[in-house]
XYZ file of C-alpha atoms in Angstrom:
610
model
C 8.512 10.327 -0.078
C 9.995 9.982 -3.213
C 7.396 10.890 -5.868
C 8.620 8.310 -8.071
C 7.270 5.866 -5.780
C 4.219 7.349 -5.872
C 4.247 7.295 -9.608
C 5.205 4.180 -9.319
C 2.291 2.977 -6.831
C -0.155 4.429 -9.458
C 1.057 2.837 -12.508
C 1.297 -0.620 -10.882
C -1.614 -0.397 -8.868
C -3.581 0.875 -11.658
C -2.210 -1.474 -14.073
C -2.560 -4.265 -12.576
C -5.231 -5.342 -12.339
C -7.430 -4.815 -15.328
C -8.454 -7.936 -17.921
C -7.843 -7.781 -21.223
C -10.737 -5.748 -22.414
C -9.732 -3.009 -20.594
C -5.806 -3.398 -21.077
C -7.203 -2.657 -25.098
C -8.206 0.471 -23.658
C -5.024 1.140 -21.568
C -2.268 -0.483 -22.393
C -1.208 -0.090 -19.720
C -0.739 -12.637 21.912
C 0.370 -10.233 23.783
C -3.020 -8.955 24.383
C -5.260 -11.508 23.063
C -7.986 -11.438 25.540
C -7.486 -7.448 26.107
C -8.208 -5.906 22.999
C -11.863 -6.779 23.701
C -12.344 -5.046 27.624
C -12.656 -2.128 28.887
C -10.193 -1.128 31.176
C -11.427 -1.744 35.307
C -9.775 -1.127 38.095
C -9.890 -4.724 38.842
C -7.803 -4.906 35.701
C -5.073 -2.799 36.179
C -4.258 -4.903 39.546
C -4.137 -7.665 38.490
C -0.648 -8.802 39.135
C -1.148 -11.660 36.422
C -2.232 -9.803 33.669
C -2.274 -11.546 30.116
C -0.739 -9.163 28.512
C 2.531 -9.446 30.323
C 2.623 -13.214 29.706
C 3.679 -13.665 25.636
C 6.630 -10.979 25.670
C 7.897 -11.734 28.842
C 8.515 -15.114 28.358
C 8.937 -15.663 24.452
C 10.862 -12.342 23.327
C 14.066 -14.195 22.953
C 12.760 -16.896 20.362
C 12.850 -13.882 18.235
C 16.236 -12.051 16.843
C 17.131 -8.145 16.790
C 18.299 -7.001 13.773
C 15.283 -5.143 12.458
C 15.310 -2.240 12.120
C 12.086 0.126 12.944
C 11.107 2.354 10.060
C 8.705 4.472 12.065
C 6.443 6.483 10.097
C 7.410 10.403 10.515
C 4.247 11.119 12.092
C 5.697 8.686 14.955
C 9.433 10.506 14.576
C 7.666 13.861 15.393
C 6.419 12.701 18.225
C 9.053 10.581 19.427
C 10.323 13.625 22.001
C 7.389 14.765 23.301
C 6.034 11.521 23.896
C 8.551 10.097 25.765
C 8.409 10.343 30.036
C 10.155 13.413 31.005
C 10.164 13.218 34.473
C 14.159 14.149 34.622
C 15.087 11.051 37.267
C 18.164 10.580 34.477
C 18.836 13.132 32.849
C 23.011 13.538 34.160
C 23.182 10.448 32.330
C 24.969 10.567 28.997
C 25.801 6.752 28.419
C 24.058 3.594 28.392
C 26.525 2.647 31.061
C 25.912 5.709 33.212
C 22.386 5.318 32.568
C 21.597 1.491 34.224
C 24.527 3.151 36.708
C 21.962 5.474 38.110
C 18.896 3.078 37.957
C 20.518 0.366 39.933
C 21.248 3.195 42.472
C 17.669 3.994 42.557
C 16.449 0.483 42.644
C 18.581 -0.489 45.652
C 16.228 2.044 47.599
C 12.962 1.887 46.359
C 10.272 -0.534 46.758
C 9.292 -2.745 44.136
C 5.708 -0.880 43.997
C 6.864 2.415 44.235
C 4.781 4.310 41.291
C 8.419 6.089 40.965
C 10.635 3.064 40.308
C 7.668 2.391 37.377
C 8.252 5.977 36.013
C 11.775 5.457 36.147
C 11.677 1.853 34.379
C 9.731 3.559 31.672
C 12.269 6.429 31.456
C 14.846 4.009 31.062
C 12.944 1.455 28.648
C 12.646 4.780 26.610
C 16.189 5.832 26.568
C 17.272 2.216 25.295
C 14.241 1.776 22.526
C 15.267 5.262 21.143
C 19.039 3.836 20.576
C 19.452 1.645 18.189
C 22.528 -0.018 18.838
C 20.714 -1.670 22.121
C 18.629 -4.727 21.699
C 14.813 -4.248 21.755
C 14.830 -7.238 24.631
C 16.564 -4.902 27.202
C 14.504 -2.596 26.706
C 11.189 -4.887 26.900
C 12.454 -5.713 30.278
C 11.932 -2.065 31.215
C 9.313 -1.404 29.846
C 7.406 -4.906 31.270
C 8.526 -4.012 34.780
C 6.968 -0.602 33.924
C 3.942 -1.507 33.067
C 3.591 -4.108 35.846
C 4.308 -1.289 38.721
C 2.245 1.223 37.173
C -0.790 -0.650 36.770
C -0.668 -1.844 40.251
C -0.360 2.004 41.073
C -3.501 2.086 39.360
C -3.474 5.856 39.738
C -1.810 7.696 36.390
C -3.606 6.482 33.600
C -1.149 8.764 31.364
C 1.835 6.863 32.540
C 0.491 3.858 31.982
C -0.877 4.493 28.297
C 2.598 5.549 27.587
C 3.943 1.921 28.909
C 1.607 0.670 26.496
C 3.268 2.535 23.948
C 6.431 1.724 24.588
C 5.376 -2.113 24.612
C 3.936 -1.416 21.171
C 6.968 0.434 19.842
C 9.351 -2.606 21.129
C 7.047 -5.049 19.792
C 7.164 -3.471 16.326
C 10.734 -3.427 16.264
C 10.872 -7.443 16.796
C 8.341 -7.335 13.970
C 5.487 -8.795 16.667
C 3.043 -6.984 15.224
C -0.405 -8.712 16.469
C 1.896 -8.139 19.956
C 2.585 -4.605 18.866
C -1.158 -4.006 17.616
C -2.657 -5.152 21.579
C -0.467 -3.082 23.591
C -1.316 -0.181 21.694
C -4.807 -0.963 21.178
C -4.865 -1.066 25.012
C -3.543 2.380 25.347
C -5.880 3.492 23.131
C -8.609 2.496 25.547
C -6.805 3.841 28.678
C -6.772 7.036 27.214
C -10.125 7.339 25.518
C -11.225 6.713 29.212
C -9.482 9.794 30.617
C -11.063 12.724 31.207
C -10.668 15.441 28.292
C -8.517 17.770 28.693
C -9.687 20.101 25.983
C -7.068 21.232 23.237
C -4.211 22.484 22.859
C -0.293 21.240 23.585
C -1.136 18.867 26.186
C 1.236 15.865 27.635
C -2.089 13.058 26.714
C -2.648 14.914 23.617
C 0.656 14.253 22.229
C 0.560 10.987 23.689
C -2.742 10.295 22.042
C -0.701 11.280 18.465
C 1.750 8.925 19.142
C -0.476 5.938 19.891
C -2.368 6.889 16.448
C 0.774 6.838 14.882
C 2.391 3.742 15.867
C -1.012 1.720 15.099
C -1.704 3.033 11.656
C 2.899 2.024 11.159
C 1.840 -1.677 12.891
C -1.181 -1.940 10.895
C 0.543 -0.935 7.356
C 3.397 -3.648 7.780
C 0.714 -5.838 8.796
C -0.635 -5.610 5.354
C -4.072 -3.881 6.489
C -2.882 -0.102 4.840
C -6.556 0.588 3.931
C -7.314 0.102 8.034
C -4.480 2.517 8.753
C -6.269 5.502 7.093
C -8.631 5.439 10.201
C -5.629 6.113 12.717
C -3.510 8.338 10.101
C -7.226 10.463 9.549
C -7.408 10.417 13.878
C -3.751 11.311 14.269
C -4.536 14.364 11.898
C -7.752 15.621 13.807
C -6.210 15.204 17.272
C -2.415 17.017 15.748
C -4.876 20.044 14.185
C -6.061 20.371 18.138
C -2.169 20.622 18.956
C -1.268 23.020 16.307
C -2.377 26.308 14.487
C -4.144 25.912 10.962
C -1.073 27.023 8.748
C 1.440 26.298 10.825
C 4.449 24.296 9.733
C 3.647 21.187 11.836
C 0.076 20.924 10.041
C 1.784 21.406 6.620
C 3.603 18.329 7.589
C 0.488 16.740 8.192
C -1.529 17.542 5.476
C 1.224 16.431 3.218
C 1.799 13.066 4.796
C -2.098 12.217 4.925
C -2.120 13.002 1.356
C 0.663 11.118 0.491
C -0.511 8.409 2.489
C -4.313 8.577 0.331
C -3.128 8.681 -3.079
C -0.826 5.140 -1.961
C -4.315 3.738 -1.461
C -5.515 5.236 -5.040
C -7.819 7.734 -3.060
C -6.937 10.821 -4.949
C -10.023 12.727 -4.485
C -9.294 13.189 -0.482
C -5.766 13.391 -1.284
C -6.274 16.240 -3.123
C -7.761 18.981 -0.748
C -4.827 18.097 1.557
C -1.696 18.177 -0.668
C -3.554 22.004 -1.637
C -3.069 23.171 1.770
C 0.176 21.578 2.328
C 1.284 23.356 -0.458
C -0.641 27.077 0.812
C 1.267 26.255 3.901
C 4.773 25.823 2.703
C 4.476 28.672 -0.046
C 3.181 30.674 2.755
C 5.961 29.660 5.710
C 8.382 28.494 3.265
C 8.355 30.349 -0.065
C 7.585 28.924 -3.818
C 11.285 27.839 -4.470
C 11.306 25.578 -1.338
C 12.634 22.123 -1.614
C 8.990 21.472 0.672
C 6.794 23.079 -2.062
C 8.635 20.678 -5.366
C 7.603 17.807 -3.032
C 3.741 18.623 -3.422
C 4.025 19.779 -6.677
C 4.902 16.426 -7.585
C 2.917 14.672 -5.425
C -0.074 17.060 -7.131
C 1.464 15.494 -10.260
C 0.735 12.277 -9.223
C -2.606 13.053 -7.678
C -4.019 15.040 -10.989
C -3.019 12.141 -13.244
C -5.189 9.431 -10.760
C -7.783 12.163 -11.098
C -7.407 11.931 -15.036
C -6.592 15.719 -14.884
C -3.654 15.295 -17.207
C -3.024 18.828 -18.097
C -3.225 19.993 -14.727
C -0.732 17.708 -13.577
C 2.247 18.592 -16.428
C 1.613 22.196 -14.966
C 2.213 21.253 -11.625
C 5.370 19.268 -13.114
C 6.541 22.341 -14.892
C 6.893 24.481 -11.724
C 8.373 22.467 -10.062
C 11.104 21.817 -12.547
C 11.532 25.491 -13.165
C 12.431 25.788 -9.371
C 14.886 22.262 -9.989
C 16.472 24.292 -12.160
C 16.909 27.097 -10.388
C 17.864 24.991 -7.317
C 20.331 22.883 -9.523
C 19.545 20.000 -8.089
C 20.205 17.512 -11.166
C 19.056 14.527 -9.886
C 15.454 14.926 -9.262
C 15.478 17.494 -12.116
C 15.899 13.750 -14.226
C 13.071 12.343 -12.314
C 10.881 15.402 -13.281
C 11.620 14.920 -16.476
C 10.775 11.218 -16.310
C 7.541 12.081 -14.919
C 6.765 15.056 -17.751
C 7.377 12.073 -19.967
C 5.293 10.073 -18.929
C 2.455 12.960 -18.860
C 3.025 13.441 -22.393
C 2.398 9.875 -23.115
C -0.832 9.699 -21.561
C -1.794 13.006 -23.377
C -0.758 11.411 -26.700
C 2.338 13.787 -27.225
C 4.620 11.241 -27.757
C 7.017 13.245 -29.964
C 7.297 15.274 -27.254
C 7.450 12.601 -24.881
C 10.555 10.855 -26.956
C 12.084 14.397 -27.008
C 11.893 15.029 -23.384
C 13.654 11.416 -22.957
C 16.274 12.025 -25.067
C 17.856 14.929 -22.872
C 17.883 13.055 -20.018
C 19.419 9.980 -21.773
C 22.020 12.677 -23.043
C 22.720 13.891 -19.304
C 22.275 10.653 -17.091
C 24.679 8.657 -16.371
C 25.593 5.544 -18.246
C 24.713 3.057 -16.456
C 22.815 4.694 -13.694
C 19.217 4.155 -12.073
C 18.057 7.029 -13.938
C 19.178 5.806 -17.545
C 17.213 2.782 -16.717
C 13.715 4.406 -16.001
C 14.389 6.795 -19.328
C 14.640 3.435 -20.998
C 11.433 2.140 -19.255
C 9.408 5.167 -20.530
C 10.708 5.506 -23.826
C 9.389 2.128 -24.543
C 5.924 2.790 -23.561
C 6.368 6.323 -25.553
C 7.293 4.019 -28.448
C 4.878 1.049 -28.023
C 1.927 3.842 -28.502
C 3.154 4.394 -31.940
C 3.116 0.837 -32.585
C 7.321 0.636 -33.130
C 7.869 -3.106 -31.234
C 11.028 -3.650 -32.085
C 12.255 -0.455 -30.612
C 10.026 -1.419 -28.057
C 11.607 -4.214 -27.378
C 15.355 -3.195 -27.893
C 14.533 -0.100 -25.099
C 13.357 -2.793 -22.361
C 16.239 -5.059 -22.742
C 18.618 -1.947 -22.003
C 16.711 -1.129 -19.515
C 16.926 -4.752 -17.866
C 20.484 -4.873 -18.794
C 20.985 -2.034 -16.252
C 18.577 -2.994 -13.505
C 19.987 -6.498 -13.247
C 23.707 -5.065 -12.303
C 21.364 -2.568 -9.834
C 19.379 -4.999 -7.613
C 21.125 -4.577 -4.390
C 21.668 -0.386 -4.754
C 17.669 0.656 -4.913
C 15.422 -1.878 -4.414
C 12.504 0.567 -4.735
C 13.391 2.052 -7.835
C 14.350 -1.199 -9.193
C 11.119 -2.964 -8.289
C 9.443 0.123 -10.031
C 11.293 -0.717 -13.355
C 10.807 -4.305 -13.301
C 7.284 -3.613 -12.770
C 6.447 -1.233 -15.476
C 8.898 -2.833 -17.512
C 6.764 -6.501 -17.340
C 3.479 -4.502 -18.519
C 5.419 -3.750 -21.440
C 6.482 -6.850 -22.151
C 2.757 -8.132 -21.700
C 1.580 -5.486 -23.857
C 3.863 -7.006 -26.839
C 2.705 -10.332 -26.060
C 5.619 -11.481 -24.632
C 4.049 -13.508 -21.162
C 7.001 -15.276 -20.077
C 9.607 -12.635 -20.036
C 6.608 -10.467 -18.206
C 6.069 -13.032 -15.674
C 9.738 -13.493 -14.899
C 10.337 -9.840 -14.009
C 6.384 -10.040 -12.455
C 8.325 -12.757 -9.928
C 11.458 -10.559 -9.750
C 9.362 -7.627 -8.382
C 7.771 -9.913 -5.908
C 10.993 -10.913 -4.563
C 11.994 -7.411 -4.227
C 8.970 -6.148 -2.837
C 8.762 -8.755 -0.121
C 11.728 -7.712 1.347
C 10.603 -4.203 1.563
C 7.734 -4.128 4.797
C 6.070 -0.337 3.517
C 5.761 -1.514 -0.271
C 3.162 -4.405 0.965
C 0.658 -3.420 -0.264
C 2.141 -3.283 -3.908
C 2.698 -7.358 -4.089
C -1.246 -8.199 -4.090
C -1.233 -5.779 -7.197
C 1.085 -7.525 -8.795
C 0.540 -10.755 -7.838
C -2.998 -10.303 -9.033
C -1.794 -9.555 -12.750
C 0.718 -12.808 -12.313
C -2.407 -15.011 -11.652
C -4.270 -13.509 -14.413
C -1.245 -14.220 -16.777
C -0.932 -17.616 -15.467
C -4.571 -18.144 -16.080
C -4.544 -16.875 -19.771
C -1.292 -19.160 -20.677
C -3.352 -22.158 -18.930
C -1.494 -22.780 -16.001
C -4.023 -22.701 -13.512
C -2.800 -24.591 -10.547
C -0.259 -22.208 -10.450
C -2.176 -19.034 -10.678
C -4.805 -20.103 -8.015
C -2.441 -19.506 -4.954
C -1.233 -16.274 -6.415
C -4.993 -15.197 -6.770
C -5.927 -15.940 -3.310
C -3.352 -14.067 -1.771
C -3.972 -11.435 -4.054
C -7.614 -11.435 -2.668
C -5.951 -11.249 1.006
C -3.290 -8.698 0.551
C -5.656 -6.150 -1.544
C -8.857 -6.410 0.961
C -6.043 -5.544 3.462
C -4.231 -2.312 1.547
C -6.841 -0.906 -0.476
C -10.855 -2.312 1.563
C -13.146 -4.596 0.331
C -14.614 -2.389 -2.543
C -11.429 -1.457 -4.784
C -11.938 -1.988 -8.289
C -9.165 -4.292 -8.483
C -10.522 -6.862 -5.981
C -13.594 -7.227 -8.457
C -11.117 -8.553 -11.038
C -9.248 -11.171 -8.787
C -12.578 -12.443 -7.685
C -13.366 -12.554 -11.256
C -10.125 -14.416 -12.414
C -10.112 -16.550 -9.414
C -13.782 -17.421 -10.021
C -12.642 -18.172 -13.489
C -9.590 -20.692 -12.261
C -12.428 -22.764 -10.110
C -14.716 -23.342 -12.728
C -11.525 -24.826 -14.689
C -10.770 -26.754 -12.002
C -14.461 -28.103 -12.085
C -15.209 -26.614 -8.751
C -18.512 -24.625 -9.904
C -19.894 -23.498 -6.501
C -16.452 -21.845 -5.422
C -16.507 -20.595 -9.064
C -20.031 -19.024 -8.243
C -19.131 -17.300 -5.038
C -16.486 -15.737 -6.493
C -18.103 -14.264 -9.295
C -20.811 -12.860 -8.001
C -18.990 -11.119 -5.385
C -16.501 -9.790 -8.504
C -19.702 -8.784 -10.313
C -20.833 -6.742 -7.235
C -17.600 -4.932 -7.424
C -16.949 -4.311 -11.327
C -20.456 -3.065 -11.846
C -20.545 -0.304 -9.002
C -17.586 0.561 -10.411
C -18.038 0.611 -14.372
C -21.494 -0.239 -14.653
C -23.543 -2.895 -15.895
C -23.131 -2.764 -19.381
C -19.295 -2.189 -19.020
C -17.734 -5.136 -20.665
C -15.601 -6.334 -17.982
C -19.273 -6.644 -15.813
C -20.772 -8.736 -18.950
C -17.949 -10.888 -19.146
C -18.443 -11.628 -15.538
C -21.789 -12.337 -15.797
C -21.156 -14.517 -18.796
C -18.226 -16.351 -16.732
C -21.523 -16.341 -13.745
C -24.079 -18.295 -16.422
C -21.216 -20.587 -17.464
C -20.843 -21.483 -13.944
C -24.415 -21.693 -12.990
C -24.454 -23.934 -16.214
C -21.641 -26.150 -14.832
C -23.391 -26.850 -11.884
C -26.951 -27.978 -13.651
C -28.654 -25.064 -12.302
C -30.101 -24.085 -15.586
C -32.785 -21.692 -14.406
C -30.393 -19.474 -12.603
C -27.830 -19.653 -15.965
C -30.666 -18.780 -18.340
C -30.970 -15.692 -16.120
C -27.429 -14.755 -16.429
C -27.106 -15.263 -20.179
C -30.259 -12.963 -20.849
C -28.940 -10.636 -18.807
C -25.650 -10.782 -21.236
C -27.728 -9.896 -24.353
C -30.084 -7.592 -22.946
C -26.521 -6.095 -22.140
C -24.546 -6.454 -25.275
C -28.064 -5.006 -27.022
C -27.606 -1.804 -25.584
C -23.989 -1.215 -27.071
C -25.594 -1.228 -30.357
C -24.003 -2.732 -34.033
C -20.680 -2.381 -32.310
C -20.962 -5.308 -30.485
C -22.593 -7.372 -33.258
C -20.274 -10.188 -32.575
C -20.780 -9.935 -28.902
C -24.073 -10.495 -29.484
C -24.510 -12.983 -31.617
C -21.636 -15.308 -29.923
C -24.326 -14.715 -26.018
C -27.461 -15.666 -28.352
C -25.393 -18.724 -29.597
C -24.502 -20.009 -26.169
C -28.274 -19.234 -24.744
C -29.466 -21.498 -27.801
C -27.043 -23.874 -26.546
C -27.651 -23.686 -22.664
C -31.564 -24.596 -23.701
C -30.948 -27.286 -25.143
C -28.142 -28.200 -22.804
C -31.195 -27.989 -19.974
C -33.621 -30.068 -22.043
C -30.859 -32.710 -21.917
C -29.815 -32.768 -25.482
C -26.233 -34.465 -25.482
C -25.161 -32.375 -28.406
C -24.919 -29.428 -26.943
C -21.618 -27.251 -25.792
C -22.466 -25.181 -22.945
C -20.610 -23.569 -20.653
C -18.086 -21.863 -23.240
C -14.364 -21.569 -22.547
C -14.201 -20.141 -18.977
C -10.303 -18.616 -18.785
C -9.738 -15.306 -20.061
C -8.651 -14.744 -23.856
C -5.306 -13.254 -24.906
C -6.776 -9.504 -26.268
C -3.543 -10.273 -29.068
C -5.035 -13.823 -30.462
């Protein structure tokens, strides 16, 4: 993984998402009726199974030309999980291969368990090159499954024709296909008997299944339901493999990887630790392995807040950059020291840092761009606009001539590069890169679970420049996409709830308005707390609504609750105060029927700048 992703995942997940107030503080069916049964005998006879039915016949309404981008977890595996019964093995071609199966066909018996064995040997052989369509290999692998679970009789073999299934389906980017077969598999094998640990055939097969159903479910857009698999693939591979061996280095670093993506830095951490003991053990300190956690550490001490600790974790690994000569990442190090500096306040140092790598990079390279990027936050903090400014159109300058070499890094740019632009109050230029990192991102199946983030802080912009038909759709997905990659209880949910609660009451739809406050309420407060401001806002936006509505007892509730609230801060939120005691005045009198009074206030969010 490139740790400017990661950085990158961080900045924009992080970012987001927060409302003004806070931004002060930081400016920155294949198997539709079988997932549900157990697996019977009765079952795996059944020579009209459902789960043959939707690939069998519809496959070729879909085309070929994806690509898989199997997860590595699913690449080490890949081997070992394949059918290795050796039927094939003199064959060195595709055309040698089918050569040898039709010679074996023309004497076997459509039920023989080996003609299954050797379908799925041959399935195998044609999924694992990719210059053969996925639907010959679906063939195989159907006819597979179809003899084997007539056989009835090797559970192992038929888990691994449920794999395969899953694999193919993935590839055609049938994922709810993908997601039964392997779901099924997962059942056939959980009711085997255990074979205990260690190296064995349905152990490695069991890894494999994990794998390829945490990949389905990530380009799915449910990443946060992956971690289950990822988290089972890990137990069952630490079974397989010694403690600090190489092959649970690996794993330690992926899973960590794989948490801080998800913003879950303190399980991340413990892993990427041992990932790096491994390596440094098996590997030694200057290893390209060990710079790889060190800057993943990077990435998971600054989500932790541990600043410090993370610019030492950047300085050893440079040091060894250095050593290594390797000039390109040495730049991205450098970025990301940078960008350490600026959150510690050293933004001399910070500007400095830049400056070498402006004087080494390329002209117009990738690299130039992101210097550009970060020197414009570094100069935004000391309140120098212009150069702000001047730093982000050189930056855009480059990406826009870069769009079709790195879409990754690009969409990274664009991204950070908008929050800038927000930050100097400059909404439509943000929201026009905020639309060009969409469009990037979409294209791009593992960066997902990046486009609710960002299309959560496009809604919230459209909302606060009054264009709320426009920012309701964005907010809903957002609510879909984010519930998917990060669960129901990230921080950043409780804000798109909030905003889109906000957009229905403008829309004079109070009651949708209501439900989706309170459930942002629930959220923002067991996250910052009742008295944060962000959770009295909401319950301000919750009385407004309530007022809206007529339901003056419950908004009289609400707007106490705002002053007992804005009490507690003390003579710092004087104004605060006075403005809820103002609007409870007027939501009395607003109950006792009085037509001159103005209750609910304003209900979309202020510009923090006005």
């Amino acid at each position: 993984m490139h740790y400017a992703d990661e950085r990158f995942d961080l900045c924009i997940i992080s970012s987001f998402f927060v409302s003004g107030s806070t931004m002060r503080r930081s400016t920155f069916s294949f198997l539709s009726s079988i997932s549900k049964l157990t697996i019977s005998p009765r079952f795996l006879h059944s020579p009209s199974s459902p789960l043959l039915l939707p690939l069998l016949h519809q496959h070729h309404h879909y085309h070929h030309s994806f690509q898989p981008c199997e997860s590595r977890s699913i690449r080490a595996f890949s081997q070992t999980s394949s059918v290795h019964h050796h039927i094939f093995d003199s064959a060195t071609s595709t055309k040698q291969l089918l050569e040898a199966f039709n010679a074996m066909e023309s004497t076997s018996d459509e039920n023989d368990k080996r003609l299954g064995l050797a379908c799925l040997e041959v399935g195998e052989r044609l999924h694992s090159d990719s210059s053969e369509s996925p639907e010959k290999a679906l063939s195989f692998a159907v006819r597979a499954f179809r003899i084997l679970e007539k056989d009835g009789g090797d559970s192992l073999s038929l888990a691994k024709a449920l794999l395969l299934l899953g694999k193919i389906g993935y590839r055609m980017k049938r994922f709810d296909d993908s997601l039964e077969s392997l779901n099924t598999a997962e059942q056939v094998l959980d009711g085997m008997p255990s074979r205990g640990c260690g190296d064995s055939g349905d152990a490695r097969v069991r890894v494999a299944v994990q794998a390829q159903i945490a990949d389905t479910k990530i380009l799915m857009g449910r990443r946060y339901e992956a971690l289950v698999n990822l988290r089972r693939c890990f137990e069952l591979k630490s079974l397989i493999f010694a403690a600090g061996s190489r092959e649970m280095g690996d794993s330690c670093k992926y899973l960590a990887e794989f948490y801080t993506s998800v913003l879950e830095f303190q399980e991340a951490l413990p892993l990427a630790l041992k990932a790096l003991d491994i390596y440094e053990e098996r590997l030694g300190s200057d290893s390209v392995e060990v710079i790889q956690v060190r800057r993943l550490l990077g990435v998971v001490y600054t989500g932790l807040g541990e600043n410090e600790e993370a610019l030492k974790q950047n300085e050893m690994a440079r040091s060894v950059l250095e050593d290594l000569h390797l000039k390109e990442e040495l730049f991205y190090v450098e970025i990301e020291k940078a960008n350490m500096q600026i959150s510690l306040g050293r933004l001399d140092n910070a500007i400095d840092t830049l400056k070498w790598v402006i004087a080494q990079a390329e002209k117009e390279s990738e690299i130039r761009a992101m210097v550009f990027v970060s020197m414009a936050k570094a100069l935004f903090n000391q309140d120098k606009f212009g150069d702000t400014k001047r730093c982000l159109e050189i930056a855009c300058g480059i990406l826009d001539k870069k769009k079709l070499m790195s879409p990754e890094k690009v969409a990274e740019a664009y991204a950070e590069t908008s929050l800038l632009y927000e930050a100097i109050n400059d909404f439509e230029i943000a929201m026009s890169l905020m639309k060009r990192t969409l469009a990037i991102i979409e294209k791009l199946p593992q960066q997902l679970h990046l486009a609710g983030s960002i299309s959560a802080r496009l809604g919230w912009l459209l909302l606060l420049t009054r264009r709320v038909s426009d920012a309701v759709p964005l907010l809903e997905a957002a609510v879909e996409q984010l519930k998917g990659s990060f669960g129901p209880k990230h921080f950043g949910l409780g804000f798109v709830y909030k905003h889109l609660g906000q957009a229905y009451l403008e829309m004079n739809q109070p009651q949708a308005a209501v439900r989706m406050l309170l459930l942002g309420k629930k959220i923002i407060e067991e996250t910052f707390g009742q008295d944060h401001e962000d959770s009295i806002d909401t319950c301000q936006c919750i009385a407004n609504a309530y007022g809206a509505m007529g339901s003056y007892a419950l908004a009289l509730e609400f707007q106490k609750h705002v002053i007992d609230s804005w009490e507690r801060h003390g003579p710092n939120a004087s104004d605060e105060l006075r403005e809820a005691h103002r609007l409870l005045e007027q939501l009395k009198k607003k109950a006792q029927g009085s037509p001159s009074a103005v209750f609910p206030a304003n209900t979309l969010p202020q510009s923090w700048h006005s």
